Each structure stands twice: as structure tokens, then as C-alpha cells.
PDB file of C-alpha atoms in Angstrom:
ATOM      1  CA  UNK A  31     -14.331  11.126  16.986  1.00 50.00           C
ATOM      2  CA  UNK A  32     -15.173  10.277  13.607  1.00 65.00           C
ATOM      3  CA  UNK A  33     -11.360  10.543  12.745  1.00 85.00           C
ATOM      4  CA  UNK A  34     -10.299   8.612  15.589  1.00 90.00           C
ATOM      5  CA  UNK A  35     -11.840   5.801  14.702  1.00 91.00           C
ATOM      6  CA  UNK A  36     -10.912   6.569  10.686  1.00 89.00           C
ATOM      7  CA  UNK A  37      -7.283   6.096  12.162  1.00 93.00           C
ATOM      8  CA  UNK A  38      -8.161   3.139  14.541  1.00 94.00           C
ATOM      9  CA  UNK A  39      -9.552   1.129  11.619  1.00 91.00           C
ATOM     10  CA  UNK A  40      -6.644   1.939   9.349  1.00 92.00           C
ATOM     11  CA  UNK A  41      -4.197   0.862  11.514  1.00 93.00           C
ATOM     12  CA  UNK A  42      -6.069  -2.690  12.323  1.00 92.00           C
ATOM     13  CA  UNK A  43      -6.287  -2.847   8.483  1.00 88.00           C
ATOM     14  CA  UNK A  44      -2.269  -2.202   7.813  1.00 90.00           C
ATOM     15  CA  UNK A  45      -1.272  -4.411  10.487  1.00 90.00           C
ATOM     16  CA  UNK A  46      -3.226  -7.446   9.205  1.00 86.00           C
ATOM     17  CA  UNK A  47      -2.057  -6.317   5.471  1.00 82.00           C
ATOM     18  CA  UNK A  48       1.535  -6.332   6.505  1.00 84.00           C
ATOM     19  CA  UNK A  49       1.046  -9.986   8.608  1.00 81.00           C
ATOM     20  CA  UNK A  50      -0.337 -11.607   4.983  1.00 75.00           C
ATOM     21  CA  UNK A  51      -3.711 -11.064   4.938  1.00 75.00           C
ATOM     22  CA  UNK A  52      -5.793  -9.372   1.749  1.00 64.00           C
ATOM     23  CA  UNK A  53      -2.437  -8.321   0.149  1.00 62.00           C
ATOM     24  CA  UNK A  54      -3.111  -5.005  -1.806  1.00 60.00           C
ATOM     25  CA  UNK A  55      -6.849  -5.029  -1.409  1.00 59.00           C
ATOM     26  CA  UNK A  56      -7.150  -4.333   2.200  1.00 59.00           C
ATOM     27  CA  UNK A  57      -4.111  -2.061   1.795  1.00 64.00           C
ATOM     28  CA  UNK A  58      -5.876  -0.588  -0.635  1.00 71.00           C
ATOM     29  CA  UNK A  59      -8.285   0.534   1.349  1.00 76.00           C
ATOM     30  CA  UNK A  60      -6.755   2.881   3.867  1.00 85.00           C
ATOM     31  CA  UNK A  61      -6.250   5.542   1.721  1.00 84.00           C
ATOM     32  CA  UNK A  62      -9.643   5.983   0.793  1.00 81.00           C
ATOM     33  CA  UNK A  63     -11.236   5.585   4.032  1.00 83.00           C
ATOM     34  CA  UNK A  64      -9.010   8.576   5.718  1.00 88.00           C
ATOM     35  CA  UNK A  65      -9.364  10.682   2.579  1.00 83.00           C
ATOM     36  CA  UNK A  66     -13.258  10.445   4.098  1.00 81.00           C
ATOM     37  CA  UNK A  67     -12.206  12.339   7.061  1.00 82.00           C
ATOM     38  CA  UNK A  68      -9.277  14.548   5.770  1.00 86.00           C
ATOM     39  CA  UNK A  69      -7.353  15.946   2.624  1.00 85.00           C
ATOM     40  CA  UNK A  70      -5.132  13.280   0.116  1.00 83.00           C
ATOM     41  CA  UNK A  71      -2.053  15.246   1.611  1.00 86.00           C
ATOM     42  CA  UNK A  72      -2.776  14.490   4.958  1.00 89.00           C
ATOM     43  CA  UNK A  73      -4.226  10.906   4.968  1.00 89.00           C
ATOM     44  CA  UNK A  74      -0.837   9.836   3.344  1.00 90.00           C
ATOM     45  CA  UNK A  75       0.953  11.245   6.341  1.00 92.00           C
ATOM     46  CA  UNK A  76      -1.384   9.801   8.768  1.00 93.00           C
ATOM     47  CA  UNK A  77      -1.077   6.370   7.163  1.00 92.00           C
ATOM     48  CA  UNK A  78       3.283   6.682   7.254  1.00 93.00           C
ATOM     49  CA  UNK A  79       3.553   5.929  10.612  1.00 94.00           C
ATOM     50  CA  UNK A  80       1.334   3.447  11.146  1.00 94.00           C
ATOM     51  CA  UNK A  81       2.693   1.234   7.408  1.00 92.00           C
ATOM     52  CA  UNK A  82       6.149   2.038   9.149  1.00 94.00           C
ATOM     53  CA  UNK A  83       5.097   0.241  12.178  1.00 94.00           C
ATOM     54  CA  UNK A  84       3.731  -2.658  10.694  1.00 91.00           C
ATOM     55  CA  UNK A  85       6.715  -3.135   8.122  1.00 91.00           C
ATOM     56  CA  UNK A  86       9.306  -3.516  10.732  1.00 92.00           C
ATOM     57  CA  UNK A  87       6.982  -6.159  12.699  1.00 89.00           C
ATOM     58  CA  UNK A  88       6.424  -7.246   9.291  1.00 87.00           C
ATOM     59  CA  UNK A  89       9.994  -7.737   8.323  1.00 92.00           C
ATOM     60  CA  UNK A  90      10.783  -9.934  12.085  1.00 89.00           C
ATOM     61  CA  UNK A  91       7.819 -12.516  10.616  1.00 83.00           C
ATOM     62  CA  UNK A  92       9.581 -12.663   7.192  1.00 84.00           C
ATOM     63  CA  UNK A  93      13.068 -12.151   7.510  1.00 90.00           C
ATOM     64  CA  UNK A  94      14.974 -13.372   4.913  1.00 89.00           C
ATOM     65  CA  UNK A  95      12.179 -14.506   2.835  1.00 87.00           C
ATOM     66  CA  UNK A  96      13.140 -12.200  -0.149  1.00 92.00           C
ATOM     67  CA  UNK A  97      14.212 -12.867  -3.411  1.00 93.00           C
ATOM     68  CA  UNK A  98      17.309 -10.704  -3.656  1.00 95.00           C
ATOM     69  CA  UNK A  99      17.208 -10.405  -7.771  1.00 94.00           C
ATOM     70  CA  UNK A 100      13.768  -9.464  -7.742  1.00 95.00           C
ATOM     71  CA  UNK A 101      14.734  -6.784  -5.382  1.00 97.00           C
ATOM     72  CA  UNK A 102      17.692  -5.770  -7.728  1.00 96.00           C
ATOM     73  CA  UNK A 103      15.353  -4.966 -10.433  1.00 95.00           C
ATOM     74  CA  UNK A 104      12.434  -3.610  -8.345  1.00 96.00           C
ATOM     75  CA  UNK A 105      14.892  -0.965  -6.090  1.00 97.00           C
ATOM     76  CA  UNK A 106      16.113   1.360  -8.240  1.00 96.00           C
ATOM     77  CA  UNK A 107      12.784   2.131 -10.440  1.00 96.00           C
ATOM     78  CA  UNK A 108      11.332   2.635  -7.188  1.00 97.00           C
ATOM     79  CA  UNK A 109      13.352   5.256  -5.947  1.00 97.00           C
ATOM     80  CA  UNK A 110      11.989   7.476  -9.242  1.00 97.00           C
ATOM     81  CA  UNK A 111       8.983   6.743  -8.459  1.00 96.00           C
ATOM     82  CA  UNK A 112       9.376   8.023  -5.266  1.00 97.00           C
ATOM     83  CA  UNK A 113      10.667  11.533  -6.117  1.00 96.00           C
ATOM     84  CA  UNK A 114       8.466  11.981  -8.868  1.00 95.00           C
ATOM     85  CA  UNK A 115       5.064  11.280  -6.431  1.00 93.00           C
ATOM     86  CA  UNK A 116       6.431  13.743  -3.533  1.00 94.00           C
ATOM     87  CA  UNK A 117       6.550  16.705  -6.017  1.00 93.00           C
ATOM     88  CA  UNK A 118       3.267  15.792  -7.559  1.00 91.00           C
ATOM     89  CA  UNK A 119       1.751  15.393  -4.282  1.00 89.00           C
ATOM     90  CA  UNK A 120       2.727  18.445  -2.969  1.00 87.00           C
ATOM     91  CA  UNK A 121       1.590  20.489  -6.194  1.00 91.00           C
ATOM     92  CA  UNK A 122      -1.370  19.169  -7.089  1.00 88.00           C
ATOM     93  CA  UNK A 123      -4.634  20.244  -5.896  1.00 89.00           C
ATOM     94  CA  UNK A 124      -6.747  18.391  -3.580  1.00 83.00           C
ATOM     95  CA  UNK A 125      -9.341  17.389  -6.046  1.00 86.00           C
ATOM     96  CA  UNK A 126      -7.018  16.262  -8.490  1.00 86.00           C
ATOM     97  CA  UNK A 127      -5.200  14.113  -5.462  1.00 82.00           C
ATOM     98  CA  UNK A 128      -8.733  12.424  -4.835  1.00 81.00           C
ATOM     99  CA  UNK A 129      -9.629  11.467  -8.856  1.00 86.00           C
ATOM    100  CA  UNK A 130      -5.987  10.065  -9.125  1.00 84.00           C
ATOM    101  CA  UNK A 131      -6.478   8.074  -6.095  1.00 77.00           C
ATOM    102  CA  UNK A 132     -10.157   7.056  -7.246  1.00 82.00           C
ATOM    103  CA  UNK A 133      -8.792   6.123 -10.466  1.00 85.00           C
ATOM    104  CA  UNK A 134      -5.905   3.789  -8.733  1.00 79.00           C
ATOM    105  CA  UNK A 135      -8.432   2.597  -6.737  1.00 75.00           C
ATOM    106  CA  UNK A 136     -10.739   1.286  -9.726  1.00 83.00           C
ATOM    107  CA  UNK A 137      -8.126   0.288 -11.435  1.00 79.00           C
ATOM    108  CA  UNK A 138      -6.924  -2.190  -7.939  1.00 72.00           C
ATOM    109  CA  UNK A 139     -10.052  -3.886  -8.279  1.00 77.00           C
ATOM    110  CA  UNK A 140      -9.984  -4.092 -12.199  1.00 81.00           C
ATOM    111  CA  UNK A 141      -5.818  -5.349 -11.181  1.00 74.00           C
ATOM    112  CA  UNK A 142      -7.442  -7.873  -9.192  1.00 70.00           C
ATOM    113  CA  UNK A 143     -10.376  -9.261 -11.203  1.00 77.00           C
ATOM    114  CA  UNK A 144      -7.773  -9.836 -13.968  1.00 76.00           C
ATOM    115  CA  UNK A 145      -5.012 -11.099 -12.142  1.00 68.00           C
ATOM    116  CA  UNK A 146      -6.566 -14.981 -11.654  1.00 64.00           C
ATOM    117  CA  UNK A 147      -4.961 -15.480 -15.227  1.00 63.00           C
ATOM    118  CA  UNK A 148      -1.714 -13.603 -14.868  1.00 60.00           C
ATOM    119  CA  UNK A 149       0.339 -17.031 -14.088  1.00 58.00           C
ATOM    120  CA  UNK A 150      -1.318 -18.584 -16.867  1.00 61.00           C
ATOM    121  CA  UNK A 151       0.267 -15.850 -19.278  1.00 60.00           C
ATOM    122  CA  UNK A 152       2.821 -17.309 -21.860  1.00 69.00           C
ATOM    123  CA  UNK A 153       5.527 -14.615 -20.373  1.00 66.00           C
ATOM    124  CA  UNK A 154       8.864 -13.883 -21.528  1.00 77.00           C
ATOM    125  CA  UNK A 155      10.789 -12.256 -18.476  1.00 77.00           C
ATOM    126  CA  UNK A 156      12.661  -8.864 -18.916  1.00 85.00           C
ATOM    127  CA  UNK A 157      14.524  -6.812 -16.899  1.00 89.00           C
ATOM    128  CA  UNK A 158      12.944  -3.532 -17.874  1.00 91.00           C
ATOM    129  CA  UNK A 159       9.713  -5.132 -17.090  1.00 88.00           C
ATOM    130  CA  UNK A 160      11.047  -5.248 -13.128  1.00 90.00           C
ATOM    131  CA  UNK A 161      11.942  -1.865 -13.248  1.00 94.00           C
ATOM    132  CA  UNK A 162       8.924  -0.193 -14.516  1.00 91.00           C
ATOM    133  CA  UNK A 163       7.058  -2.220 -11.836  1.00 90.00           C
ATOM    134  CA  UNK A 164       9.213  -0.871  -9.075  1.00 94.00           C
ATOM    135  CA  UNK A 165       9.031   3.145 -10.692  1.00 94.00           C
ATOM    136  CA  UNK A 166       5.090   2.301 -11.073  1.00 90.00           C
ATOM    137  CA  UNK A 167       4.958   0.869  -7.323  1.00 91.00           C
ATOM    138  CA  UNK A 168       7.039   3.677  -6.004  1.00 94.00           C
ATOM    139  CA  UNK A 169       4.727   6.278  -7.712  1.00 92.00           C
ATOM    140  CA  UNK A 170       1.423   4.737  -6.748  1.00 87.00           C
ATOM    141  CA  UNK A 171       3.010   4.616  -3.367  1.00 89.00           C
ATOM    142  CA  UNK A 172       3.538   7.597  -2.725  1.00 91.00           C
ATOM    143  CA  UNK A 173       0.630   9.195  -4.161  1.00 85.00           C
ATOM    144  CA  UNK A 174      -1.859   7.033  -2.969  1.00 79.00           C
ATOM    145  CA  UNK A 175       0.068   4.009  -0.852  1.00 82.00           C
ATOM    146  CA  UNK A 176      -1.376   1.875  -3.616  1.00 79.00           C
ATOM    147  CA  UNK A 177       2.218   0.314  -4.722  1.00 84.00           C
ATOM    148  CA  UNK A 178       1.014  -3.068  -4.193  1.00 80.00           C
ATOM    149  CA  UNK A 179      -0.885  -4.061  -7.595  1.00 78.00           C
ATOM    150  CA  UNK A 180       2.085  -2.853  -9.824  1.00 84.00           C
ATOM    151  CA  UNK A 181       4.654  -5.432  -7.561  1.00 85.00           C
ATOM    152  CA  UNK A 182       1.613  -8.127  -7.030  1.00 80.00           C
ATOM    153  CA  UNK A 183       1.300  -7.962 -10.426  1.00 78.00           C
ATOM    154  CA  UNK A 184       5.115  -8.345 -11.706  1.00 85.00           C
ATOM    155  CA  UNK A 185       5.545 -10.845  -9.152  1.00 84.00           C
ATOM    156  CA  UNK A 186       2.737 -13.091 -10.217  1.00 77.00           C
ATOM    157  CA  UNK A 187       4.642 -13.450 -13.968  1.00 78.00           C
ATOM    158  CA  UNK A 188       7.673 -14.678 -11.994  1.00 82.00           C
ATOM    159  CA  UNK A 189       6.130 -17.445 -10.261  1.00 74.00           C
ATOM    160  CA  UNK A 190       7.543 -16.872  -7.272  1.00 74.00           C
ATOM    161  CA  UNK A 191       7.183 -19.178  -4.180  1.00 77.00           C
ATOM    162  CA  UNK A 192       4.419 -18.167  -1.691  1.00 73.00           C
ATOM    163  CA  UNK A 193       6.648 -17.331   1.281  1.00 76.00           C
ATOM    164  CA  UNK A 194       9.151 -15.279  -1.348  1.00 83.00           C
ATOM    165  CA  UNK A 195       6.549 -13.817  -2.746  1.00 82.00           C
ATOM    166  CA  UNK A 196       5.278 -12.384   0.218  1.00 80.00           C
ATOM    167  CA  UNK A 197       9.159 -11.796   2.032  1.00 87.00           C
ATOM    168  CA  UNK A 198      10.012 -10.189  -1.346  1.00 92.00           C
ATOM    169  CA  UNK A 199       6.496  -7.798  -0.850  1.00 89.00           C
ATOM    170  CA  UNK A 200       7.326  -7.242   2.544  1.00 90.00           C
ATOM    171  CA  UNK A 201      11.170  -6.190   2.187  1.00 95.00           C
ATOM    172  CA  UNK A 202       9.950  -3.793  -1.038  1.00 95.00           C
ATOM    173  CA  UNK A 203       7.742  -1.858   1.215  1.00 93.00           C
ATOM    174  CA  UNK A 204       9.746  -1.318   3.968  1.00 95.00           C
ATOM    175  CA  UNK A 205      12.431  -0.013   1.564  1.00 96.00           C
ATOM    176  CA  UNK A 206       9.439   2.216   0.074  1.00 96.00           C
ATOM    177  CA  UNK A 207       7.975   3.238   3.115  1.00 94.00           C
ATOM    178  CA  UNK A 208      11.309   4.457   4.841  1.00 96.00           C
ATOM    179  CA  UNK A 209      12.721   6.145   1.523  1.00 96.00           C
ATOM    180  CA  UNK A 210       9.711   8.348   1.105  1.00 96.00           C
ATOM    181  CA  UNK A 211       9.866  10.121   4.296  1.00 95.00           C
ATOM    182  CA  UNK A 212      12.708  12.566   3.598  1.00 95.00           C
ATOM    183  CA  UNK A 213      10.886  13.699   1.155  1.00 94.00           C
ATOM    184  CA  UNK A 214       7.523  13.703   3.277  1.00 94.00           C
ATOM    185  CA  UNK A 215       9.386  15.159   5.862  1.00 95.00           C
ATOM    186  CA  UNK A 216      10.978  18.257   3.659  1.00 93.00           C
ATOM    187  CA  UNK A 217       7.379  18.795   2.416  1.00 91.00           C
ATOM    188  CA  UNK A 218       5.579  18.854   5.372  1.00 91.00           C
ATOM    189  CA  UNK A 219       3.090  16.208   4.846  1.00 91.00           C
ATOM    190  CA  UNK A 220       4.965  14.126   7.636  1.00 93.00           C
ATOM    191  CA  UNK A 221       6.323  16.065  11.027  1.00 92.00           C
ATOM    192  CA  UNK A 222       7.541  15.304  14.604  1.00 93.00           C
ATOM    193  CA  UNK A 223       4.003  16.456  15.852  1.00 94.00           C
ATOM    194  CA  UNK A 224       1.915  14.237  13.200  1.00 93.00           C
ATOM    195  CA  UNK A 225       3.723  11.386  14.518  1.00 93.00           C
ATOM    196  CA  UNK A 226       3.370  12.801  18.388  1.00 94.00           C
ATOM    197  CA  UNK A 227      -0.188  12.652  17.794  1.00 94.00           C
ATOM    198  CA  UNK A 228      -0.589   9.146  16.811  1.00 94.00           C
ATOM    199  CA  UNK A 229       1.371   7.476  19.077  1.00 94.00           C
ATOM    200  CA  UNK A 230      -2.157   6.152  20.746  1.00 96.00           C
ATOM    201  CA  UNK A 231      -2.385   4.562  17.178  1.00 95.00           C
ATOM    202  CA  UNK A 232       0.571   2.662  16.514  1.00 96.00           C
ATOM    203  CA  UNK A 233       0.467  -0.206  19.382  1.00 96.00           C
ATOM    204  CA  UNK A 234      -2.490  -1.203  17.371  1.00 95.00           C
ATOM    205  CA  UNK A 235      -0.934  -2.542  14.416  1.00 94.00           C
ATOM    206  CA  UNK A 236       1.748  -5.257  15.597  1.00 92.00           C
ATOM    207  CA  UNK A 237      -0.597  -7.370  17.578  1.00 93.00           C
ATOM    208  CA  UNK A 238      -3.154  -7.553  14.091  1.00 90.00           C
ATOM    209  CA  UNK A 239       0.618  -8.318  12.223  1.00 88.00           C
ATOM    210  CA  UNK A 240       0.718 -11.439  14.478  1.00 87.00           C
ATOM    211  CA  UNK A 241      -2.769 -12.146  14.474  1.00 87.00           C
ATOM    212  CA  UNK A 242      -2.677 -11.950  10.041  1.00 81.00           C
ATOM    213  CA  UNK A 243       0.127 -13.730  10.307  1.00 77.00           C
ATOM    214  CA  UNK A 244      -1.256 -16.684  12.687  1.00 80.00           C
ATOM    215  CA  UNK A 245      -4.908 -17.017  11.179  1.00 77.00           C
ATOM    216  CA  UNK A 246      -3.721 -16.207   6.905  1.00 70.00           C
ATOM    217  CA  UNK A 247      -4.741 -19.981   6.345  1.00 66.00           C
ATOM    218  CA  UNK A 248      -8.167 -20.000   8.461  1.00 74.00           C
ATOM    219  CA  UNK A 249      -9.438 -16.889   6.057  1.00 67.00           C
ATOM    220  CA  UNK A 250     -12.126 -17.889   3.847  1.00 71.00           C
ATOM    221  CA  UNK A 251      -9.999 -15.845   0.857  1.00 63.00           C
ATOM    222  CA  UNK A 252     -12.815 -15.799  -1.851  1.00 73.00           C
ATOM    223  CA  UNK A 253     -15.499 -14.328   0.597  1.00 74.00           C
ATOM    224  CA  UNK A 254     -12.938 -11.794   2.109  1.00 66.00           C
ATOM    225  CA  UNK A 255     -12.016 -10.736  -1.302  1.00 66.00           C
ATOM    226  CA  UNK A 256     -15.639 -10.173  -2.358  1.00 74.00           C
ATOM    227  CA  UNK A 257     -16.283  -8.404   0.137  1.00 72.00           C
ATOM    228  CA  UNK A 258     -12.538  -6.197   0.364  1.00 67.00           C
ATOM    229  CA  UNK A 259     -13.699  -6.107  -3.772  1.00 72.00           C
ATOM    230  CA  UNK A 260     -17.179  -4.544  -3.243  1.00 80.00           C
ATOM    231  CA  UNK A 261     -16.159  -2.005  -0.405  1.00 72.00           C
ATOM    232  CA  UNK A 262     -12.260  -0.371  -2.686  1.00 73.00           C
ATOM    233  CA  UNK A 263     -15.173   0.322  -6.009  1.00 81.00           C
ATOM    234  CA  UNK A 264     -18.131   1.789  -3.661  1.00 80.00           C
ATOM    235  CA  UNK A 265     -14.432   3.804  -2.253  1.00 75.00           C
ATOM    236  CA  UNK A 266     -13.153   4.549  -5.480  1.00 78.00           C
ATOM    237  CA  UNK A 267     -16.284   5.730  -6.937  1.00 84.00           C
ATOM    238  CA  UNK A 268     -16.541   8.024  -4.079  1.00 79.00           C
ATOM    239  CA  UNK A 269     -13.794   9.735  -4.383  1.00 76.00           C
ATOM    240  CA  UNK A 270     -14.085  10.438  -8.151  1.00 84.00           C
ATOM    241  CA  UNK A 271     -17.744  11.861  -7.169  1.00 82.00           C
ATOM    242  CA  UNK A 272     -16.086  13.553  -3.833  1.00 73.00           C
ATOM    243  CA  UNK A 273     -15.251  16.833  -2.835  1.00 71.00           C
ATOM    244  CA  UNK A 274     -11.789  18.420  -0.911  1.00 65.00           C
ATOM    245  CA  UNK A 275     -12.698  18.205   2.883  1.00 58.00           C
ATOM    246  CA  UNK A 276     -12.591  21.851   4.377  1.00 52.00           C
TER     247      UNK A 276
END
């Protein structure tokens, strides 16, 4: 029961993530709530299915909002990224799985307390910068599914539209999201049955994608952030204090 409603409240959270609302700091918090329940390993393949979901709803509400050169930049790193966090996550230990996460979950909040001055920066745009955000993103992603600060982040510098910013966000996912499952797939942390057995899940997420997307300028933003702020450290510091779950 306790897991069920782990999963229910994730996928409320991803599909209000992927309609606009908290941007990486609710997504951030998935991760760490299902690790609560079950192993690093399998929260990440719990959470596929249900991010998959929401970015394809995700990509109807935004389509064609993207910056194409951002993407240009941010693609390829990404796809490192990618390869290089599937064979880490299938060889590394539990325990060391939860202190990475708990350390990319600190550091999300510490991302976020910072990034208020980020467009403020006197910054000199390179292309190398764009494709160490996209390998960074990639990695984080699939470690941890915490690839939005390092994209957040680069974005902010190029001071982006609003609805660009978030159509370039939503296009890099769903290019994420879908490239890492090969490899999920080929390791086992993602199957035909894992997917089976969510299917309750996963009409959950697009009606909270059109419900972000409908009330993103009602939110009072500073209190939700507080609050999304308070809950990812009391998360993070749990799982750097945490044990494997048998």
C-alpha cells in the first residue's frame, strides 16, 4: 500500500512537472520519494513510464516551442551522458546509488538558491558550454532523473523566452527519456512486466499535465518553491543518512 501510493504521488508530481509547474524542483522530487519504498535501480524504472507519459502529453501542449540551436548543442552531449549513467547504474551498489542521488539532490536546492542571479551573470556564450550541459543533464538523468538543473541552468545564461524556454525543456526530455530505455531495457531496470504493472498509474499523469498547464499562472511560485525547497533537503539528507531497502 505504502508503494502504491509512493507511485500515485509520483505520477501526480511528473504530470504537473511536465505541464510547467515547479520545473526541476518538483521533478526533483520523485526520485527520492520512491527510493523510500524501493532500491535506486528500481525507482528509476518505476518513474520511466510514467516521465514517458507525461512528455508526450507534454510535447501536444508545447509543440514547436523549441529552440532548435539550443537543441543542436544540448543533443549530442546528452546521448554520453546517457550511456555513461546506464553502466554506472547498473554497477554500482545500492548505497552508493542513494549518496549520489542525495548529493544531486542537495546540490538541486543549492542549483536553485543560486540561480535568482544566473541572468544577471556578465556571460559570454560558448558552444562547449551547451554541450557539457546536455552530457551533465543526460548523466544526472539517468542516474537520478535529476537532468533538469544542468539544462535550467544553461538555459537561464541564454535568456531564452519563457514559452522556448520551457518547449526547449520539454522537447530535451522527451529526447532523454525515450533514448535511455534501450539501455534500461538491455539492463533490466525497465521490462514489459514493470510497465504491465503500472498501467493503473499512468492515466494519472495527463489530466495533472493539463491541469499544470491551465493553473502555472494562479501558483503562488515563491510559497510553492519554499515549500518544494524544504521537502528535496529533508529528501536529500535522507538518503545520504539512508540505508538499501531489503
Amino acid at each position: 500500500m505504502e508503494s502504491t501510493l509512493a507511485i500515485l504521488i509520483a505520477a501526480i508530481a511528473i504530470g504537473l512537472v511536465k505541464g510547467g509547474i515547479g520545473g526541476s524542483l518538483a521533478g526533483a522530487i520523485v526520485l527520492p520519494l520512491l527510493t523510500q519504498r524501493m532500491s535506486v535501480a528500481g525507482a528509476v524504472g518505476v518513474a520511466m513510464p510514467l516521465l514517458i507519459t507525461g512528455d508526450i502529453f507534454a510535447m501536444r501542449v508545447y509543440w514547436r516551442e523549441w529552440e532548435v540551436r539550443y537543441l543542436r548543442l544540448l543533443l549530442p552531449g546528452a546521448i554520453v551522458g546517457i550511456v555513461v549513467g546506464t553502466v554506472l547504474l547498473v554497477s554500482l551498489p545500492d548505497l552508493v546509488l542513494r549518496r549520489i542521488l542525495g548529493v544531486t539532490t542537495i546540490a538541486a536546492v543549492l542549483y536553485k538558491l543560486a540561480s535568482d542571479s544566473m541572468p544577471h551573470l556578465n556571460y559570454q556564450p560558448r558552444n562547449w558550454h551547451g554541450q557539457l550541459a546536455g552530457m551533465a543533464a543526460g548523466l544526472t538523468s539517468t542516474l537520478a532523473n535529476l537532468g533538469g538543473p544542468p539544462i535550467t541552468a544553461w538555459l537561464l545564461l541564454q535568456r531564452s523566452q519563457p514559452t522556448a524556454f520551457v518547449g526547449t525543456i520539454t522537447f530535451f526530455f522527451f529526447f532523454v527519456n525515450l533514448a535511455k530505455l534501450p539501455g534500461y531495457f538491455a539492463t533490466g531496470v525497465v521490462d514489459l512486466a514493470l510497465i504491465a504493472s503500472l498501467a493503473w498509474a499512468l492515466p494519472f499523469v495527463p489530466p495533472f499535465v493539463w491541469l499544470g498547464r491551465r493553473v502555472i499562472n494562479q501558483v503562488n511560485r515563491p510559497l510553492f518553491e519554499r515549500v518544494m525547497l524544504a521537502l528535496l533537503a529533508l529528501a536529500g539528507i535522507s538518503l545520504l543518512l539512508s540505508e538499501p531497502v531489503s
